[in-house]
Short mmCIF file of C-alpha atoms in Angstrom, two decimals:
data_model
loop_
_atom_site.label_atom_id
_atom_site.label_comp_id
_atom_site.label_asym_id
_atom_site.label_seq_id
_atom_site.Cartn_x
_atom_site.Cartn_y
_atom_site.Cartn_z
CA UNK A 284 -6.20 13.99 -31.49
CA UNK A 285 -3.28 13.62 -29.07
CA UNK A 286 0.11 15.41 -30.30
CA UNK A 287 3.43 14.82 -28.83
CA UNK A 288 6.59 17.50 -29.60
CA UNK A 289 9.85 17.37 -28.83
CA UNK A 290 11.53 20.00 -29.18
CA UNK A 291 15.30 19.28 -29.46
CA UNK A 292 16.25 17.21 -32.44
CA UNK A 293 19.57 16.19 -31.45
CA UNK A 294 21.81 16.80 -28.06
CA UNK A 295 25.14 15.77 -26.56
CA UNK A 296 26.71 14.93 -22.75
CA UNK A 297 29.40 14.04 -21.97
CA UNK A 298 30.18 10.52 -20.45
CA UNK A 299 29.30 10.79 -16.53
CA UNK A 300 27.28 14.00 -16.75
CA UNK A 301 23.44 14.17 -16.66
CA UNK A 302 21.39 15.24 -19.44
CA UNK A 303 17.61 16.27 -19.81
CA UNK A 304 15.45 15.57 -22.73
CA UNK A 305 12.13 17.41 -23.42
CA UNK A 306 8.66 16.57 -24.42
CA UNK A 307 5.23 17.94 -23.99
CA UNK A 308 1.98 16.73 -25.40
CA UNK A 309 -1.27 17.89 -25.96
CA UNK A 310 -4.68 15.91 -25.00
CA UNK A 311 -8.07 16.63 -23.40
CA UNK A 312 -8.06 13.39 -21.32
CA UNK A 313 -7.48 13.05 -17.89
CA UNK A 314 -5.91 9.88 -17.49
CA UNK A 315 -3.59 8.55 -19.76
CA UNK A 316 -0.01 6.61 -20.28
CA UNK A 317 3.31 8.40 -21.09
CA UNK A 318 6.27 6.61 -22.23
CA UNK A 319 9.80 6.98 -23.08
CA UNK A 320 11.72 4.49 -25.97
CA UNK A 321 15.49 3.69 -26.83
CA UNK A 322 16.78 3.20 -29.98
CA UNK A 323 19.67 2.50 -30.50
CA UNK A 324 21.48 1.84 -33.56
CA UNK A 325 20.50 -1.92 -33.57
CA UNK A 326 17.03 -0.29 -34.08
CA UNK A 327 15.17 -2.19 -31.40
CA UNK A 328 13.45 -0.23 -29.91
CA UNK A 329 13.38 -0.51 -26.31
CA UNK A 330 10.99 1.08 -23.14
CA UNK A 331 13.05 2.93 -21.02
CA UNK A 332 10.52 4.21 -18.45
CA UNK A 333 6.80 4.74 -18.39
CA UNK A 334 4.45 7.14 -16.46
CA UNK A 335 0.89 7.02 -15.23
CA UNK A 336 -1.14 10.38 -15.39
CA UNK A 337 -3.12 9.91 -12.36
CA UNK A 338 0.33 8.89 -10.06
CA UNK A 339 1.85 12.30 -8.79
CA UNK A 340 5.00 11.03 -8.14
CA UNK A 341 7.86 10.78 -10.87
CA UNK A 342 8.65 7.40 -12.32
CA UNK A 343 11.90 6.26 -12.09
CA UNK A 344 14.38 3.52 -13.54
CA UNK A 345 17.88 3.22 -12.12
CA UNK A 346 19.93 6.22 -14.01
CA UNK A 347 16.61 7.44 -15.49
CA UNK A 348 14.02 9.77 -14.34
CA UNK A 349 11.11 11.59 -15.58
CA UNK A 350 9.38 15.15 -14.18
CA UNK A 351 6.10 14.76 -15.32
CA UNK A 352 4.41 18.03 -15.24
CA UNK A 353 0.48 17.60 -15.76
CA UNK A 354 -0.38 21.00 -15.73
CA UNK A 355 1.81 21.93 -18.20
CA UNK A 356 1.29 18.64 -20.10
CA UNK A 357 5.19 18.40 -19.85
CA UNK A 358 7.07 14.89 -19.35
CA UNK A 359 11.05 15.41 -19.39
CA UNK A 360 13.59 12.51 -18.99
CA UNK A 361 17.02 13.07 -17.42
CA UNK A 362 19.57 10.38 -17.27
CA UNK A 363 22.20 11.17 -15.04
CA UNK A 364 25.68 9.22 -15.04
CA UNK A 365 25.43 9.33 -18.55
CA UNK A 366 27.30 5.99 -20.09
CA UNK A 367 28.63 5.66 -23.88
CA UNK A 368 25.62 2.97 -24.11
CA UNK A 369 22.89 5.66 -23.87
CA UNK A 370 24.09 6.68 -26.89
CA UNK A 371 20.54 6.60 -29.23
CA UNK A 372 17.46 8.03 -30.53
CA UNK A 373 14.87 8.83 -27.90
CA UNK A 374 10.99 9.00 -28.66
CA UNK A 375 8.22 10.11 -26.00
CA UNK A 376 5.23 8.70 -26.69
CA UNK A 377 1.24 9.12 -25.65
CA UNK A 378 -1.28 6.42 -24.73
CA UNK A 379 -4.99 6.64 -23.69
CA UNK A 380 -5.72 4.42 -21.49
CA UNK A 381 -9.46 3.20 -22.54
CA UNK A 382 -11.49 3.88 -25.28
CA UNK A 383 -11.04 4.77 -28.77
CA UNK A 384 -7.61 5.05 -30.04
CA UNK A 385 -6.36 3.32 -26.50
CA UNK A 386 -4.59 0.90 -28.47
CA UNK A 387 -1.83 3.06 -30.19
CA UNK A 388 0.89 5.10 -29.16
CA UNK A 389 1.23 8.33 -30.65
CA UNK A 390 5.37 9.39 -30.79
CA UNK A 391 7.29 12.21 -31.16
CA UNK A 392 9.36 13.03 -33.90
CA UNK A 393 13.10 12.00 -31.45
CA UNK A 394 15.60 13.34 -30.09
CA UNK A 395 19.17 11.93 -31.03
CA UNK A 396 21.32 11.99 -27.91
CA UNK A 397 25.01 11.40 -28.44
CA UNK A 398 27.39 10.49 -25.36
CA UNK A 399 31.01 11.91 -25.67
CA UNK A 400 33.88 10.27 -24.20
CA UNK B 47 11.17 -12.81 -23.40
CA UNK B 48 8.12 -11.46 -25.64
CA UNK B 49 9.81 -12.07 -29.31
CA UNK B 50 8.25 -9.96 -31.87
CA UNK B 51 10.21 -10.91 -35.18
CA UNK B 52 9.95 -9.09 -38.78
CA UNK B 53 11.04 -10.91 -41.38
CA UNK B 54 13.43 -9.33 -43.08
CA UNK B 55 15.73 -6.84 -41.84
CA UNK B 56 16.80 -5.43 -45.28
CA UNK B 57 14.38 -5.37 -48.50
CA UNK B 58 15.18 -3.90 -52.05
CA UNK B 59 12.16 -3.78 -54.64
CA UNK B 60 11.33 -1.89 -57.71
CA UNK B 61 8.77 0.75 -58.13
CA UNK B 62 5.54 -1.21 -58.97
CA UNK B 63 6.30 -4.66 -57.05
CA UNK B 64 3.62 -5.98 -54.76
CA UNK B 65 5.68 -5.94 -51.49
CA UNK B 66 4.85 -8.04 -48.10
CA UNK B 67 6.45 -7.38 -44.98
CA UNK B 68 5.83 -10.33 -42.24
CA UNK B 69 5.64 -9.84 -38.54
CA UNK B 70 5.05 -12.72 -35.77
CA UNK B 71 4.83 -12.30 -32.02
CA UNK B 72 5.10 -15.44 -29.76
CA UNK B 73 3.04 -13.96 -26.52
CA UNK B 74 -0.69 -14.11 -27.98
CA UNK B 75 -1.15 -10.75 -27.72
CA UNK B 76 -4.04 -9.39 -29.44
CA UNK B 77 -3.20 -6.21 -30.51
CA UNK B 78 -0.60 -5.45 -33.63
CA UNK B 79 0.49 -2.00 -34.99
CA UNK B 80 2.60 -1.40 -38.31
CA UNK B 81 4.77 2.03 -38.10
CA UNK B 82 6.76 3.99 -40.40
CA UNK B 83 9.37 5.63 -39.40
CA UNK B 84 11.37 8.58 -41.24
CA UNK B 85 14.14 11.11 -39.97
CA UNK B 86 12.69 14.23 -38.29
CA UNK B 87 9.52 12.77 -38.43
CA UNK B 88 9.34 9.85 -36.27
CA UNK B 89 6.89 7.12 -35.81
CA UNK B 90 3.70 7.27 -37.66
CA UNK B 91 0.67 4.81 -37.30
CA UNK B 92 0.32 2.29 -40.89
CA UNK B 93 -2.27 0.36 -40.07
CA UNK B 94 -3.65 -1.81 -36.78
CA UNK B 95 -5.29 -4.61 -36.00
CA UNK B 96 -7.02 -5.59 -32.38
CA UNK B 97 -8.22 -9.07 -33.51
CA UNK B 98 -7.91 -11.94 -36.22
CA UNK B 99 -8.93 -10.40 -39.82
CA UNK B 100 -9.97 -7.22 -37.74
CA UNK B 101 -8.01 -4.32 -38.35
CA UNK B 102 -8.09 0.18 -38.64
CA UNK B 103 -6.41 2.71 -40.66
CA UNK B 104 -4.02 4.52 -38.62
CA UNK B 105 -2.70 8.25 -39.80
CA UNK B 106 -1.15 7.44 -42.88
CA UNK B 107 -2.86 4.11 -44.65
CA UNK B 108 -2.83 5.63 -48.49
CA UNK B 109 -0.58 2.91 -50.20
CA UNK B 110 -0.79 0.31 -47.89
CA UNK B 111 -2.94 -2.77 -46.96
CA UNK B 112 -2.95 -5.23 -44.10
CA UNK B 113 -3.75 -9.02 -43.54
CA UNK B 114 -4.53 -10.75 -40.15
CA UNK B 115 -5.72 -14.13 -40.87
CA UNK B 116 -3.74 -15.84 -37.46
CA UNK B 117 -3.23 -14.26 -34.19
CA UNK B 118 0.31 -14.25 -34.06
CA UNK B 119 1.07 -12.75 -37.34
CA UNK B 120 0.10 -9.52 -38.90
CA UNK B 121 1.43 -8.44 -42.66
CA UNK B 122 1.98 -5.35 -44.04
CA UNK B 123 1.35 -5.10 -48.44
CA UNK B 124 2.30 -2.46 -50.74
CA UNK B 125 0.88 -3.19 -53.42
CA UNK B 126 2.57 -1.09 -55.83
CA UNK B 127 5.51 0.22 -54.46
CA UNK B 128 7.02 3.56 -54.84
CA UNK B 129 9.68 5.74 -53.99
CA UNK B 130 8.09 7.71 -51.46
CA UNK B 131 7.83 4.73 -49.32
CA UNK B 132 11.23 4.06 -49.16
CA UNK B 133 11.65 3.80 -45.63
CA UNK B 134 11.54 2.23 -42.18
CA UNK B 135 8.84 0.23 -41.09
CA UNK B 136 8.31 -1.37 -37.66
CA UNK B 137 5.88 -3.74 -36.49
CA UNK B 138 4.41 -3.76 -32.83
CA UNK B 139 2.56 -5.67 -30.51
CA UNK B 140 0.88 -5.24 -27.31
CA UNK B 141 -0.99 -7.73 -24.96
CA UNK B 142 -3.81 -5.68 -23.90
CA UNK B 143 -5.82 -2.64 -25.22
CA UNK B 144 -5.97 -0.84 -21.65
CA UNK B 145 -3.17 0.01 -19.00
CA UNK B 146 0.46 1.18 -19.61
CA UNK B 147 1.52 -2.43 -20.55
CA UNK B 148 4.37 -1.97 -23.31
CA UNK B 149 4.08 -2.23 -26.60
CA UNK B 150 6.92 -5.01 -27.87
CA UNK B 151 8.98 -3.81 -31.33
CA UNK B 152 10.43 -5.68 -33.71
CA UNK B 153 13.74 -5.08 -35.01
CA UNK B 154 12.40 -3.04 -38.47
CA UNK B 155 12.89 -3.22 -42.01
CA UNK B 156 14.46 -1.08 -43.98
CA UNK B 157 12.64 -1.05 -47.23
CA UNK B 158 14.60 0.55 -50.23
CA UNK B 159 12.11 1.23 -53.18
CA UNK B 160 14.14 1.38 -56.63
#
């Protein structure tokens, strides 16, 4: 079974600086989906940026940014220009892409990122 | 917008009530996913279902039970709630069982268990 960590339960930036937040996972596949959710304290949660396994290059959204590492089965986010509305709990996730269990995302456990003024 | 709407946003019940927790999604997908969530231990897979009245356990299903009788809605039961599942529950859809598509949240329920 697929297992995603991550490792830091809680960090802090300050408004305008950039910020990195780990994750690695664990899986035998080859291809497969990575994600990264917002939620924020409305609780919706909400897809920040996603990454394909089999696309070398990094995945990225406006502030946000991923270094996918598939060697080391590592998948980091950074948000740089950090605003007060990025402000929320962050949770990696893992998706196969075919086959059994390809229709559920397995999550880490968060990472609570607070933004200070 | 894909809407997927839970029906209550707050619930309080006593220890032994049968308890139902509604979801609906508006986009015909046909996949729907009931997590729990809990501090420092994130999202963990209920129950899901990838068709009308079809549905699989997911990690943690002891407790719980699921209905899908219509596409667009999937319920979650307790049927005799406890303590221990005092917590946050959030339902999921997504419109395909392949690719990176999304998966679509609602907005959770916080279930308090008395």
């Amino acid at each position: 079974a697929q297992t995603v960590t991550q490792s830091q339960p809680e960090m802090s930036v300050q408004e305008a600086e950039t910020v990195t937040l780990s994750c690695t996972y664990d899986t035998s596949e080859s291809d497969y989906y990575l994600f990264w959710y917002k939620q924020p304290p409305s609780r919706q949660m909400i897809l920040v940026i996603r990454q394909e396994a089999y696309k070398q290059q990094n995945a990225t959204e406006n502030r946000f940014s991923v270094n996918f590492q598939k060697a080391a089965k590592s998948f980091s986010l950074k948000i740089s220009d950090s605003q007060l509305g990025d402000a929320a709990m962050y949770f990696c996730a893992y998706r196969n892409p075919s086959g059994a269990g390809s229709y559920q995302l397995t999550f880490g456990k968060g990472t609570k990122l607070s933004v200070i003024p | 917008d894909v809407k997927v709407t839970q029906s209550s946003r707050y619930l309080v019940k006593r220890t032994g009530e049968k308890v139902f927790l509604e979801c609906v999604q508006d986009m015909d997908h046909e996949n729907m996913f009931w997590y729990r969530q809990d501090p420092g231990l994130g999202l963990r897979l209920i129950y899901f279902s990838y068709d009308v009245k079809m549905k699989e356990k997911g990690d943690i299903p002891e407790g719980y039970s699921v209905s899908r009788e219509k596409k667009e809605r999937f319920s979650l039961i307790l049927e005799s709630a406890s303590t221990n599942q005092t917590s946050m529950y959030l339902c999921a859809s997504i419109p395909s069982p392949r690719g990176g598509t999304e998966a679509f949240f609602g907005q959770g329920t916080r279930l308090t268990v008395v």
